[in-house]
């Protein structure tokens, strides 16, 4: 039994739980017990958490000051190239290094310093390679809002854990919509930071050739801002990457927001027209913004679609090949077809054929698109679109066990709006403003110029006040 009631635990965000610890109204051990108790009640249906490190978390209790930002707040990492000392990163794959990590990665060190109680890792598909969280290694993660739908991916385990009340926030990574998509699917707030904002080090410097970044999925805007404060530092080493200017986001969201010029995308740069429900969500958000005094205008992004598609495919395939080759070197043997999911194996074999010149050309195309959109943003403050071009798909329709054209097309519908901002390096945020008549969440996506996370968080703060959301799946409020 836990000393804090379940209703009290799940109704607080991370900032609120830390306040309970700070004032002595709750002990870190009670919060950890509540989180584990909650996990045991709900995760059998969801499949969100793939590693439990309760003993590790308990042994660390009391090692941080009560006044730390998130002292005693239960927290989960994503099982995807995130090193937690003493744990194994399985990356949703049977082909992984068996030994535990010898040290924490940079962001985990910062989470610990902030007082977070890390007690497990969440499900990701193999190497984060698709828009749902299902794998041969760990099965599938289901949506707390609708058990017959996916929680999204690749940070689906994180989103399911937050939406079901296991934790108020969970770490997530994103190289092609992997924060945006599950946040949209599960009715949560998902901010993808600018390229270089959150360090990947110390072992990794650029994920997926510059496409990857990391942050958290949360229920509240203030938590997202506070976590970004924790994850970043004015002393971050400049390792050849262009990094955004340092900012205190918890202070930024308390500042008044100027009225914005908002560009609206009704179809993606690939020409994909969204599901009518997704368009409805976008137009409804545009009306809400207009009602708040912002100016809106339909636009088309100035990106060479064919060049973008060819270059992005080259970079992604080369990234898969580099990932597998790196694991081969660490494991000491070559991967074979039985080691990897069918789609991963196919990408790996194809990726080995990508030449160095193709990778360099892809990088040039990426930087050129960044320049083009940067110029476009001189006339607009924010770009609004659906987060996805489809509603959350059923499990089994996109998984890496499938290599057919239908699965690939559905995956593109999931990623088409979000992943362009991995390409340009801009920050983007999925905001849970819409729910279908059947109770399925539909997120809307706002993107801003490079380094303008503060602006997006200010806008999300205004929208949260105008149309509050709970961030908790209704079916799980009484469990």
XYZ file of C-alpha atoms in Angstrom, residues 45-46 141-152 163 185-186 392-395 436 438-441 473-476:
30
model
C -3.041 -4.061 -20.931
C -0.640 -1.469 -22.355
C 2.250 -0.927 -26.831
C -1.451 -0.093 -26.894
C -3.182 3.253 -26.612
C -4.683 4.045 -23.178
C -7.512 5.945 -24.917
C -8.436 3.025 -27.163
C -6.921 -0.410 -26.584
C -7.453 -1.382 -30.220
C -5.181 1.418 -31.442
C -1.460 2.023 -31.228
C 0.101 4.451 -28.765
C 2.274 5.676 -31.647
C -1.402 8.956 -20.415
C -2.003 9.539 -30.393
C -2.232 9.668 -26.602
C -3.731 6.385 -34.557
C -3.334 3.141 -36.533
C -4.228 -0.297 -35.174
C -1.286 -2.384 -33.918
C -12.938 12.591 -31.954
C -15.168 8.184 -30.287
C -12.730 9.640 -27.753
C -9.551 9.313 -29.839
C -7.054 12.178 -29.372
C -6.863 8.791 -20.634
C -10.443 8.826 -19.237
C -10.601 5.045 -18.926
C -7.594 5.130 -16.577
